[in-house]
Amino acid sequence: MQGVGFRPWIHQLAARHGLAGFVLNSTAGVVMELEGTEEALAGFHLDFTEHPPPLAAVESVTEETLPDAGYKGFAIRESSSEPDAFVLVPPDVGTCAECFAEFRDAANRRAGYPFTNCTHCGPRYTIIRDVPYDRAFTTMAEFPMCPACQAEYEDPSSRRFHAEPNACPECGPHVELWDQRQRLQAGGDAVAATQRLLEQGHIVAIKGLGGFHLACLADDDAAVRLLRERKRRSDKPFAVMVRDVEAAETRGVLGDEDRAALASPRRPIVIVPARRVSAIAPGLHWIGMMLPYTPLHHLLFAGAAYEALVMTSGNLSEEPIASGNEEVAARLHPLASHFLLHNRQIQTRADDSVVRTFEGRERVMRRSRGYAPTPVDLGRGCGQLLAVGGELKNAFCLTKDHYAVLSQHIGDLENLETLRVFEETLEHMKRFFRIAPVAVAHDLHPGYLSTRFAVGMEGVRKIGVQHHHAHIAACMAENHLDTNRQGPVIGVALDGTGYGTDGKIWGGEFLVCDYAGFERAYHFRYVPLAGGDAAVKEVWRSGLAYARDAGLEVPFAVTPEAMAVVDRMIGSRINTVDTSSCGRLFDAVAAILGVRMKANYEGQAAMELEALANDDAGVYRFDYDGGELDFRETIRSLAGNAADPATAAARFHNTLARAIAETCLRIRAASGLGQGLRRVCLSGGVFQNILLLKKAAHALRAAGFEIYPHSLVPPNDGGLALGQAVIADAALRG
Ligand code: ZN
Ligand code: ZN
Ligand code: FE
């Protein structure tokens, strides 16, 4: 891969072992010829396998013995490339340890320089204008290197050999602090002045890698509330940047895998249990934290009176992240009093990525900066396709060879502004990766902007893909499940909303499927939901729907008038939709337990129930009615436990886990495939709930199943496009 310092590292290694020869990047991978004694070759081999450069992922090595060529010294040769070969575009990488050490070394020429980087770290995807990845095709093109930087850039023994964004205080970008009208400070003074503003409780917009953050003190509830008010975001949790891992430990409960995720070069936001509930995430026992990932972030914490800052995307609620200096002044002006800007342009927007951890691995919930556009290896060839994804948490996917390239998180594709970002990013990525799709895959929902975009494309085949089939196929693809060879899998797809083949809203689905098709074996019982989209926000409407279905009278904390209206709608089935959604079942449970009547952001009720659950092991009864999984008895029992919501929440999770395992057992028994049907894929936004994932995994394994959760792509609709793509590929082959 370009931009990871692989060739200079090989050069240094060859020099250390006294080997002659060359190394070059080719489209087939890295090629090197090494000439020297047996002993030197063996030494090189050992170092190569045991200490690869930090960002390189060596997939495979092929070796061959050649006749003597009589090389004099070791050379890095020009790269060779074929015109339409797949080119890897590197993602942005958090500051490496060596750069951080230089940045902190008062004697170094880059001491305190906020744009220090090398081949192991720094901006990549967000500054690339075109391929090949070369400084001339990045937003660093406008900064000619000084002689010292140029010398590093040309020195194969330097960590900055061909470090395209290489920069120093002499020649690179710089920071400035502005208020709403004018420039106030520049250079180091700008950062010091920013620290004072933050310490006084102000909100400052800070330009980063893939966009702007709005920053304020994380431990000052008044500052956080002010930001919440200005951002018009009532409850949604804010991400927090902490100075170091120690500062993270005082705010959240970290496991080893959480610490590893925090410190990884991708520097995601890691969600962990919070040690205290605060204005950062009102009512929620979770906290999302990240470590500084650019030298500018490190500088913001250096010598400051704080160790944690709220760092939330610089946008109004539901709008795409702002990226240009002018755009920011116009759009963020009402949100921030001051702007810490720099003069390196952001070419591509990228939000911070979000992960949770489970069974020692990162589980990506939002895949963006640091992850995109690293391709997902499909483990097999695939045509050149586009899959446009869904509506919420949109990301699209392009495929070629054995690669699936998912775009960074685009956002909720509900307005033209976001559609514009979608289209721009698509044009960009088609060019970068040299992909000319012959077909486009889309969701079956006719109203999605993504569907309309796909249907409007000219000269390509259009392939509609069922939402939950796509979820499961995404899970199959990232886990390299080959259904042609190994037979079908059971797919458990639990989410909020997905268009069904019967025109109803699905979301509690058990599929038996391969890439070519699916059979809907079981689903949650349909319940009539009043008011469609209104019911997603007013979760008590789900509560009422499930309560009525179970024959219960449950009081909800809403006006009697509102209750009466919705009751009538359900009773006479006016303006209702039938849904088998698991997300709505979570909503209903939260409302029936009195935990929440209204959701202020997607998934709020479910996140609260997950946090609320204690370790009670009880399970409620559930039933089957033909192919329907019926939770009416569960709802009745739950309502009886409403006085102890922590126990009821635990039992609800246990019940779902048992229902998942029991249903899979029934499917296996009816299939006649026996152990041939033992692989279970778990997908859909509900599986962002790690407590449910853990319990379901346990119950399924106890029943003799192998489980396949997501890791590389989100279980939510952010991973949908990957599934659409591999299903479309199967359709084209079939
Ligand atoms: Zn570095
Ligand atoms: Zn320089
Ligand atoms: Fe979904």
XYZ file of C-alpha atoms and ligand atoms in Angstrom:
737
model
C 0.000 0.000 0.000
C 1.195 3.500 -0.739
C 1.747 5.950 2.054
C 2.766 3.498 4.745
C 6.530 3.765 4.367
C 6.996 0.219 3.162
C 9.752 0.787 0.593
C 12.003 2.963 2.817
C 11.625 0.374 5.532
C 12.750 -2.380 3.135
C 15.627 -0.156 2.055
C 16.791 0.281 5.639
C 16.404 -3.403 6.373
C 18.429 -4.385 3.286
C 21.158 -1.908 4.246
C 21.291 -3.295 7.783
C 21.859 -6.819 6.490
C 24.279 -5.773 3.746
C 22.003 -6.911 0.921
C 21.963 -5.551 -2.626
C 19.007 -5.425 -5.004
C 15.842 -3.311 -5.321
C 12.265 -2.816 -4.171
C 9.318 -1.427 -6.110
C 5.562 -1.017 -5.812
C 3.687 -2.742 -8.556
C -0.025 -3.137 -8.976
C 0.407 -6.763 -7.998
C 2.032 -5.736 -4.705
C 5.560 -5.016 -3.539
C 8.330 -6.712 -5.529
C 11.884 -6.960 -4.220
C 15.043 -8.685 -5.276
C 17.653 -9.303 -2.611
C 21.201 -10.460 -3.204
C 23.693 -11.497 -0.512
C 24.907 -14.339 1.668
C 22.572 -17.051 2.957
C 23.071 -15.691 6.448
C 22.213 -12.102 5.488
C 19.100 -13.274 3.628
C 17.979 -15.312 6.633
C 18.508 -12.304 8.916
C 16.480 -10.096 6.590
C 13.744 -12.707 6.472
C 13.498 -12.885 10.241
C 13.329 -9.098 10.666
C 10.820 -8.825 7.844
C 8.377 -11.263 9.419
C 8.861 -10.195 13.020
C 8.955 -6.401 12.720
C 6.865 -5.204 9.791
C 6.391 -1.426 9.499
C 3.511 -0.264 11.695
C 0.908 0.398 8.999
C 1.665 -2.409 6.590
C -0.651 -5.375 6.355
C 1.233 -8.216 4.691
C -1.383 -10.488 3.158
C 0.945 -13.060 1.664
C 4.582 -13.539 0.636
C 5.823 -15.490 -2.361
C 9.530 -16.316 -2.658
C 11.647 -17.548 -5.487
C 15.403 -18.138 -5.954
C 17.000 -16.261 -8.846
C 20.424 -16.500 -10.535
C 23.033 -13.933 -9.422
C 22.385 -10.504 -10.929
C 25.425 -8.740 -9.472
C 23.526 -5.772 -7.983
C 25.610 -2.888 -6.685
C 23.852 -1.528 -3.598
C 20.139 -1.372 -2.910
C 17.701 0.844 -4.827
C 14.114 1.964 -4.567
C 12.865 1.739 -8.127
C 10.088 3.716 -9.748
C 6.695 2.156 -9.272
C 5.114 0.359 -12.161
C 1.397 0.485 -12.722
C -1.159 -0.637 -15.217
C -3.692 1.960 -16.317
C -6.809 0.437 -14.801
C -5.351 -1.544 -11.948
C -6.846 -1.200 -8.495
C -5.021 1.484 -6.520
C -5.195 1.556 -2.768
C -5.891 4.982 -1.277
C -4.662 5.185 2.301
C -6.863 6.368 5.187
C -5.829 9.106 7.643
C -3.577 7.934 10.450
C -3.180 9.261 14.005
C 0.170 10.799 15.003
C 2.807 8.086 15.462
C 5.032 7.746 18.521
C 8.151 8.984 16.696
C 6.448 12.126 15.408
C 4.947 12.740 18.839
C 8.418 12.469 20.390
C 9.815 15.004 17.910
C 6.845 17.265 18.503
C 7.571 17.225 22.246
C 11.342 17.628 21.898
C 12.141 21.315 22.432
C 15.387 20.889 20.456
C 13.671 19.416 17.395
C 12.872 21.660 14.450
C 9.281 20.449 14.646
C 8.853 21.110 18.386
C 5.194 21.991 18.953
C 4.468 22.040 15.226
C 0.803 21.068 14.767
C 1.202 19.484 11.302
C 4.103 17.126 11.987
C 3.716 13.823 10.103
C 5.695 11.079 8.383
C 5.148 7.960 6.275
C 3.713 6.252 9.349
C 1.145 8.904 10.206
C -0.720 12.006 9.162
C -3.460 13.088 6.801
C -4.161 10.935 3.720
C -7.650 10.363 2.334
C -8.956 13.744 3.514
C -6.276 15.655 1.552
C -6.083 13.535 -1.617
C -7.443 15.253 -4.725
C -6.444 12.599 -7.227
C -4.389 9.457 -7.685
C -1.623 8.389 -7.764
C -1.099 9.463 -4.163
C 1.508 12.136 -4.699
C 1.971 15.526 -3.040
C 1.060 17.306 -6.283
C -2.383 15.699 -6.128
C -3.080 16.596 -2.498
C -4.078 19.814 -0.765
C -0.392 20.003 0.343
C 0.500 20.935 -3.247
C 0.297 24.612 -2.350
C 3.100 24.266 0.215
C 6.472 23.902 -1.544
C 8.843 22.021 0.729
C 11.799 23.864 2.318
C 15.265 22.399 1.622
C 15.309 20.486 4.926
C 11.928 18.842 4.262
C 12.845 18.178 0.628
C 16.025 16.414 1.756
C 14.026 14.142 4.088
C 11.539 13.479 1.319
C 14.314 12.297 -0.994
C 16.322 10.328 1.561
C 15.466 6.599 1.448
C 16.822 6.176 4.959
C 14.442 8.815 6.356
C 11.040 8.114 7.886
C 9.847 10.947 5.666
C 11.020 9.440 2.378
C 8.069 10.142 0.092
C 5.948 11.316 3.015
C 3.594 13.261 0.754
C 2.187 15.621 3.432
C 5.679 16.274 4.867
C 5.821 19.711 6.488
C 7.595 21.827 9.071
C 7.122 25.302 10.594
C 9.249 26.752 7.758
C 7.196 25.498 4.849
C 3.969 23.880 6.039
C 0.486 24.994 7.061
C -0.117 27.090 10.159
C -2.968 27.848 12.533
C -4.833 31.054 13.206
C -7.462 32.012 15.731
C -10.363 34.093 14.493
C -13.359 35.572 16.157
C -16.456 36.157 14.106
C -14.944 39.127 12.325
C -11.189 39.038 12.317
C -7.940 37.244 12.870
C -6.778 37.511 16.470
C -3.705 35.336 16.858
C -1.420 33.132 14.815
C 0.937 30.228 15.439
C 1.480 28.910 18.972
C -0.238 31.970 20.430
C -3.423 30.952 18.625
C -3.493 27.626 20.431
C -2.658 29.193 23.809
C -5.455 31.733 23.286
C -7.805 28.882 22.335
C -6.960 27.096 25.560
C -7.848 30.213 27.589
C -11.178 30.537 25.751
C -12.031 26.899 26.371
C -11.007 27.195 30.027
C -13.444 30.105 30.358
C -16.300 27.937 29.090
C -16.461 29.177 25.488
C -17.308 27.050 22.468
C -14.573 27.065 19.828
C -14.797 25.590 16.328
C -11.578 23.708 15.579
C -10.496 22.623 12.132
C -9.289 19.055 12.066
C -8.577 16.358 9.490
C -11.927 15.626 7.871
C -13.956 18.550 9.129
C -14.539 20.857 12.055
C -15.190 20.054 15.656
C -17.115 22.176 18.095
C -15.125 22.004 21.292
C -15.862 22.920 24.878
C -14.904 21.734 28.353
C -16.260 18.216 28.881
C -16.352 18.536 32.669
C -18.223 21.843 32.708
C -21.940 21.018 32.521
C -22.859 24.645 31.807
C -20.563 24.766 28.751
C -21.881 21.410 27.539
C -25.485 22.546 27.948
C -24.764 25.737 26.022
C -23.340 23.665 23.163
C -26.355 21.373 23.270
C -28.689 24.344 23.049
C -26.782 25.944 20.180
C -26.477 22.697 18.265
C -30.183 22.025 18.799
C -29.347 18.592 20.015
C -31.280 17.816 23.138
C -29.953 14.467 24.342
C -27.676 12.867 21.794
C -24.346 11.950 23.410
C -21.315 14.095 22.585
C -17.958 12.532 21.875
C -15.154 13.463 24.242
C -11.475 13.815 23.410
C -9.312 12.992 26.402
C -5.668 13.976 26.875
C -4.474 10.392 27.363
C -5.553 6.904 28.385
C -5.339 7.841 32.094
C -7.882 10.602 31.546
C -10.074 8.068 29.745
C -9.877 5.647 32.686
C -11.263 8.237 35.116
C -14.321 8.749 32.901
C -15.098 5.289 31.587
C -14.630 1.628 32.421
C -12.082 0.331 29.906
C -11.172 -3.242 29.061
C -7.871 -4.151 27.403
C -9.489 -4.202 23.977
C -10.967 -0.733 24.610
C -7.516 0.619 25.467
C -6.098 -0.984 22.337
C -8.882 0.495 20.185
C -8.381 3.972 21.684
C -4.643 3.935 20.997
C -4.827 2.330 17.538
C -3.531 4.430 14.620
C -7.151 4.781 13.444
C -8.027 6.631 16.666
C -11.778 5.952 16.741
C -14.319 7.079 19.306
C -14.670 4.103 21.647
C -17.954 3.676 23.516
C -17.587 2.285 27.050
C -19.638 2.322 30.261
C -19.427 5.771 31.900
C -18.276 6.225 35.485
C -20.806 8.994 35.979
C -23.778 10.340 34.064
C -23.320 13.951 32.968
C -24.503 16.525 30.469
C -22.235 14.848 27.884
C -24.789 12.041 27.540
C -27.894 12.896 29.571
C -29.487 9.893 31.230
C -27.043 7.523 29.600
C -24.467 5.303 31.262
C -22.238 5.268 28.196
C -19.430 7.569 27.126
C -17.705 7.787 23.733
C -14.058 8.839 23.997
C -11.123 9.269 21.655
C -7.474 10.224 22.000
C -5.820 13.176 20.240
C -5.049 12.121 16.656
C -3.237 15.114 15.233
C -0.382 17.140 16.730
C -2.798 20.086 16.866
C -4.987 18.071 19.250
C -1.952 17.232 21.388
C -1.114 20.924 21.454
C -4.617 21.778 22.660
C -4.021 19.644 25.748
C -0.396 20.650 26.373
C -0.235 22.627 29.627
C -4.005 23.183 29.645
C -6.106 23.236 32.812
C -8.435 20.572 31.347
C -7.908 16.978 30.328
C -11.142 16.358 28.420
C -12.959 18.301 25.713
C -16.276 17.691 24.069
C -15.401 17.343 20.379
C -18.546 17.062 18.344
C -18.964 17.392 14.583
C -19.170 20.988 13.482
C -22.603 20.877 11.964
C -26.173 21.633 12.883
C -28.147 18.592 13.868
C -28.523 16.202 10.886
C -26.571 18.363 8.420
C -23.340 17.130 6.844
C -20.112 18.077 8.561
C -18.759 21.482 7.466
C -15.365 21.486 5.745
C -14.340 24.783 4.095
C -13.067 27.856 5.984
C -15.684 30.133 4.383
C -18.428 27.554 4.770
C -17.523 27.230 8.403
C -17.611 30.937 9.080
C -21.068 31.103 7.550
C -22.567 27.976 9.011
C -20.915 27.638 12.398
C -21.050 31.324 13.173
C -24.113 30.925 15.404
C -22.569 27.926 17.166
C -19.061 29.025 18.065
C -17.670 32.320 19.288
C -14.178 31.600 17.939
C -12.555 29.554 15.194
C -9.182 27.835 15.347
C -8.450 27.509 11.636
C -5.575 26.347 9.491
C -4.708 26.858 5.856
C -4.518 23.252 4.690
C -7.685 22.525 2.765
C -9.934 19.597 3.531
C -10.546 17.788 0.256
C -12.811 15.053 1.594
C -15.035 15.189 4.632
C -14.795 12.418 7.185
C -16.445 12.234 10.577
C -14.828 10.517 13.522
C -15.368 6.777 13.481
C -17.152 4.995 16.320
C -16.453 1.509 17.669
C -17.403 -0.748 20.552
C -15.482 -3.876 21.465
C -16.667 -7.453 21.862
C -14.693 -10.672 22.286
C -11.357 -8.952 21.846
C -12.216 -7.196 18.609
C -13.326 -3.775 17.501
C -16.908 -3.641 16.265
C -17.271 -0.659 13.984
C -20.503 1.302 14.479
C -19.638 4.296 12.300
C -16.963 3.749 9.680
C -15.280 6.945 8.624
C -11.973 8.697 9.405
C -9.090 6.269 9.835
C -11.084 3.370 8.316
C -12.415 4.651 4.992
C -11.463 4.065 2.271
C -9.555 0.929 3.324
C -11.181 -1.813 1.264
C -12.861 -4.831 2.771
C -11.231 -7.965 1.356
C -14.002 -10.108 -0.110
C -11.796 -13.178 -0.329
C -12.968 -13.729 -3.924
C -13.397 -11.821 -7.155
C -16.292 -9.457 -7.744
C -17.436 -7.385 -10.727
C -17.339 -3.590 -10.905
C -20.478 -2.584 -9.066
C -22.006 0.267 -7.127
C -24.314 -0.269 -4.160
C -25.961 2.897 -2.899
C -26.877 1.792 0.640
C -29.998 2.803 2.512
C -31.256 6.029 3.975
C -30.088 6.441 7.564
C -26.337 6.342 8.252
C -25.749 6.074 4.532
C -22.496 4.792 3.092
C -22.133 3.444 -0.433
C -19.925 0.675 -1.745
C -17.878 0.159 -4.906
C -16.454 -3.246 -5.793
C -13.664 -4.410 -8.061
C -11.459 -7.533 -8.025
C -11.547 -8.887 -4.484
C -12.063 -5.454 -2.955
C -15.164 -3.749 -1.616
C -14.546 -0.080 -0.960
C -17.080 1.463 1.385
C -17.353 5.221 1.422
C -16.928 7.065 4.668
C -20.138 7.610 6.649
C -22.192 10.045 4.553
C -25.004 10.622 7.045
C -28.765 10.441 6.898
C -29.670 10.703 3.229
C -32.842 12.662 3.837
C -32.113 16.026 2.224
C -30.529 17.420 -0.912
C -27.527 18.775 0.959
C -26.535 15.262 2.039
C -27.349 13.873 -1.407
C -24.879 16.390 -2.848
C -22.147 15.085 -0.532
C -23.091 11.528 -1.558
C -22.750 12.399 -5.258
C -19.464 14.282 -4.813
C -17.943 11.472 -2.798
C -19.106 8.907 -5.342
C -17.502 10.792 -8.254
C -14.308 11.084 -6.260
C -14.111 7.455 -5.315
C -14.966 6.165 -8.777
C -11.994 8.153 -10.041
C -9.604 7.209 -7.226
C -10.271 3.519 -7.489
C -10.792 3.465 -11.253
C -14.141 1.762 -10.962
C -16.782 2.039 -13.679
C -19.825 0.213 -12.304
C -21.801 -1.957 -14.728
C -24.669 -2.352 -12.280
C -26.146 -0.539 -9.319
C -27.751 -2.207 -6.301
C -30.297 -0.400 -4.176
C -32.836 -0.908 -1.406
C -36.404 -1.943 -2.264
C -37.831 1.123 -0.512
C -39.073 3.305 -3.392
C -38.966 6.501 -1.307
C -35.284 6.453 -0.306
C -33.207 9.167 -1.991
C -30.557 6.490 -2.540
C -33.088 4.304 -4.403
C -34.209 7.223 -6.541
C -30.606 8.082 -7.317
C -29.912 4.477 -8.393
C -33.071 4.174 -10.469
C -32.164 7.424 -12.233
C -28.715 6.206 -13.304
C -28.238 5.577 -17.000
C -26.498 2.746 -18.790
C -26.235 0.388 -15.825
C -28.271 -2.577 -14.672
C -30.413 -1.914 -11.614
C -30.785 -4.528 -8.941
C -33.182 -4.112 -6.009
C -32.095 -5.867 -2.825
C -34.228 -6.604 0.209
C -32.992 -4.683 3.243
C -32.483 -7.560 5.672
C -31.036 -9.872 3.054
C -28.483 -7.096 2.465
C -27.700 -6.876 6.202
C -27.012 -10.609 6.399
C -25.057 -10.681 3.126
C -22.814 -7.891 4.437
C -22.118 -10.018 7.490
C -21.485 -13.101 5.305
C -19.135 -11.134 3.053
C -16.940 -9.661 5.757
C -16.711 -13.087 7.393
C -15.775 -14.701 4.026
C -18.620 -17.203 4.188
C -18.795 -19.082 0.922
C -22.376 -20.307 0.659
C -21.754 -22.052 -2.674
C -19.338 -24.401 -0.996
C -20.615 -24.465 2.573
C -24.372 -24.139 2.065
C -26.763 -21.479 3.353
C -26.613 -19.640 6.671
C -29.246 -18.578 9.139
C -29.436 -14.797 9.178
C -30.801 -13.037 12.240
C -31.489 -9.471 11.089
C -32.823 -7.244 13.845
C -33.241 -3.539 13.181
C -35.637 -0.621 13.189
C -36.985 -0.353 9.684
C -36.580 -2.156 6.405
C -38.909 -2.478 3.447
C -40.292 -5.994 3.121
C -41.236 -7.919 -0.008
C -44.862 -7.863 1.238
C -44.827 -4.048 1.459
C -44.778 -4.140 5.260
C -42.045 -2.800 7.514
C -39.737 -5.619 8.552
C -37.164 -5.629 11.319
C -37.310 -8.863 13.335
C -36.235 -11.332 10.664
C -34.873 -14.861 10.548
C -33.683 -15.701 7.051
C -32.202 -18.804 5.545
C -30.042 -17.388 2.843
C -27.085 -17.372 0.543
C -25.910 -14.557 -1.708
C -28.391 -15.435 -4.446
C -31.549 -15.388 -2.367
C -33.323 -15.819 0.933
C -36.265 -17.508 2.506
C -38.003 -15.678 5.368
C -38.237 -18.530 7.864
C -39.549 -16.640 10.903
C -40.304 -13.068 11.816
C -41.546 -11.117 14.801
C -45.337 -10.860 15.011
C -46.734 -7.915 13.046
C -48.064 -5.093 15.181
C -49.964 -2.098 13.767
C -47.980 1.060 14.428
C -49.793 4.392 14.391
C -48.376 7.361 12.551
C -45.363 5.829 10.749
C -42.361 8.109 11.278
C -43.993 9.859 14.236
C -43.939 6.523 16.058
C -40.159 6.306 15.719
C -39.765 9.523 17.738
C -42.755 9.058 20.034
C -41.796 5.659 21.339
C -44.886 5.476 23.570
C -46.862 4.869 20.356
C -44.963 1.595 20.006
C -45.655 0.983 23.683
C -49.361 1.465 23.130
C -49.378 -0.712 20.005
C -47.675 -3.635 21.784
C -49.740 -3.168 24.955
C -53.011 -3.217 23.005
C -51.821 -6.221 21.022
C -51.169 -8.008 24.320
C -54.565 -6.933 25.670
C -53.082 -4.623 28.299
C -54.087 -1.262 29.767
C -50.815 0.540 30.388
C -50.624 4.169 31.521
C -48.111 6.248 29.512
C -46.833 9.644 30.579
C -48.552 11.513 27.753
C -51.764 13.536 27.506
C -55.037 11.570 27.549
C -55.949 13.264 24.242
C -52.823 11.983 22.503
C -53.484 8.514 23.909
C -57.080 8.582 22.684
C -56.091 9.655 19.165
C -53.460 6.929 18.786
C -55.751 4.376 20.380
C -58.419 5.164 17.791
C -55.883 4.941 14.971
C -54.774 1.495 16.144
C -58.342 0.337 16.775
C -59.587 1.309 13.335
C -56.223 0.786 11.595
C -56.218 4.285 10.114
C -52.770 5.571 9.163
C -51.075 2.522 10.660
C -48.376 0.296 9.222
C -47.800 -3.303 10.174
C -44.298 -3.850 11.418
C -42.195 -6.754 12.679
C -39.475 -4.316 13.813
C -37.242 -5.329 16.708
C -36.264 -1.675 17.193
C -39.908 -0.799 17.813
C -40.175 -3.684 20.282
C -37.270 -2.139 22.240
C -39.097 1.210 22.084
C -42.277 -0.401 23.349
C -40.462 -2.055 26.235
C -38.817 1.253 27.233
C -42.197 3.003 27.185
C -44.035 0.242 29.064
C -41.320 0.260 31.739
C -41.694 4.051 32.000
C -38.043 4.534 30.997
C -38.743 6.747 27.997
C -41.746 8.164 26.126
C -39.945 10.099 23.410
C -36.683 9.361 21.556
C -34.574 12.391 20.769
C -32.194 10.417 18.559
C -32.274 7.073 16.804
C -31.816 4.120 19.129
C -31.992 6.141 22.364
C -34.516 3.846 24.056
C -32.529 0.719 23.203
C -29.245 2.235 24.452
C -30.924 3.111 27.729
C -32.370 -0.367 28.175
C -28.975 -1.911 27.500
C -27.376 0.332 30.137
C -30.216 -0.206 32.585
C -30.218 -4.026 32.593
C -28.911 -5.681 35.770
C -27.556 -9.239 35.932
C -30.886 -10.946 36.640
C -31.025 -14.278 34.792
C -34.805 -14.550 34.440
C -36.489 -15.171 31.107
C -40.032 -14.325 30.017
C -42.268 -16.582 28.004
C -42.679 -16.136 24.268
C -44.687 -18.173 21.753
C -44.813 -19.177 18.140
C -47.750 -18.811 15.822
C -46.792 -20.454 12.540
C -43.870 -18.415 11.248
C -44.490 -15.612 13.730
C -42.524 -15.096 16.912
C -45.054 -13.807 19.400
C -43.903 -11.663 22.361
C -47.354 -10.853 23.782
C -46.725 -12.920 26.899
C -43.321 -11.254 27.271
C -45.015 -7.855 27.180
C -47.567 -8.887 29.802
C -44.848 -10.188 32.138
C -42.733 -7.088 31.562
C -45.605 -4.793 32.446
C -45.925 -6.730 35.694
C -42.250 -6.025 36.462
C -42.424 -2.296 35.660
C -41.667 -1.395 39.282
C -38.187 -2.901 38.819
C -37.120 -1.759 35.341
C -33.477 -2.870 35.759
C -34.587 -6.478 36.279
C -37.235 -6.241 33.575
C -34.655 -4.850 31.104
C -32.282 -7.736 31.902
C -35.034 -10.296 31.461
C -36.085 -8.724 28.185
C -32.523 -9.099 26.844
C -32.428 -12.698 28.113
C -35.761 -13.399 26.450
C -34.617 -12.055 23.096
C -31.392 -14.068 23.298
C -33.302 -17.237 24.087
C -35.837 -16.505 21.331
C -32.992 -16.085 18.844
C -31.436 -19.442 19.780
C -34.781 -21.262 19.962
C -35.859 -19.949 16.562
C -32.543 -20.950 14.993
C -32.975 -24.460 16.441
C -36.450 -24.686 14.897
C -35.116 -23.519 11.554
C -32.331 -26.077 11.657
C -34.707 -28.882 12.632
C -37.115 -28.039 9.814
C -34.377 -27.652 7.222
C -33.309 -31.273 7.141
C -29.722 -30.004 6.852
C -28.796 -30.819 10.457
C -25.262 -29.647 11.252
C -25.092 -28.372 7.665
C -27.080 -25.373 8.888
C -25.021 -24.320 11.873
C -23.716 -20.893 10.890
C -25.653 -17.894 12.196
C -24.997 -14.346 10.994
C -26.082 -11.567 13.352
C -26.792 -8.215 11.731
C -28.998 -5.122 11.846
C -28.759 -2.021 14.018
C -30.097 -3.826 17.101
C -26.742 -5.660 17.282
C -25.018 -2.416 18.202
C -26.331 -3.569 21.569
C -23.336 -5.506 22.891
C -25.261 -6.907 25.841
C -27.743 -8.550 23.474
C -24.921 -9.693 21.185
C -23.135 -11.297 24.122
C -26.250 -13.089 25.395
C -27.321 -14.185 21.909
C -23.829 -15.487 21.143
C -23.838 -17.465 24.375
C -27.296 -18.974 23.777
C -26.518 -19.832 20.151
C -23.198 -21.485 20.956
C -24.839 -23.490 23.715
C -27.270 -24.727 21.043
C -24.371 -25.820 18.823
C -24.273 -22.885 16.401
C -21.276 -20.938 15.108
C -21.863 -17.209 15.309
C -20.698 -14.539 12.892
C -21.134 -10.958 14.072
C -19.833 -7.869 12.311
C -16.467 -6.334 12.971
C -15.187 -4.414 9.927
C -18.477 -2.862 8.812
C -21.318 -1.588 10.971
C -24.244 -3.900 11.807
C -26.496 -0.871 11.235
C -27.458 0.550 7.837
C -23.890 1.874 7.442
C -22.951 -1.671 6.385
C -25.931 -2.245 4.118
C -24.196 -1.302 0.856
C -21.634 -4.102 1.215
C -24.446 -6.661 1.336
C -26.255 -5.056 -1.592
C -23.061 -5.266 -3.652
C -22.333 -8.946 -3.062
C -25.986 -9.864 -3.666
C -25.945 -7.908 -6.946
C -22.740 -9.710 -7.915
C -24.425 -13.066 -7.300
C -27.475 -11.945 -9.315
C -25.276 -10.959 -12.266
C -23.444 -14.289 -12.159
C -26.627 -16.305 -11.673
Zn 4.782 9.937 12.159
Zn 9.877 22.286 5.794
Fe -31.433 -1.830 8.725
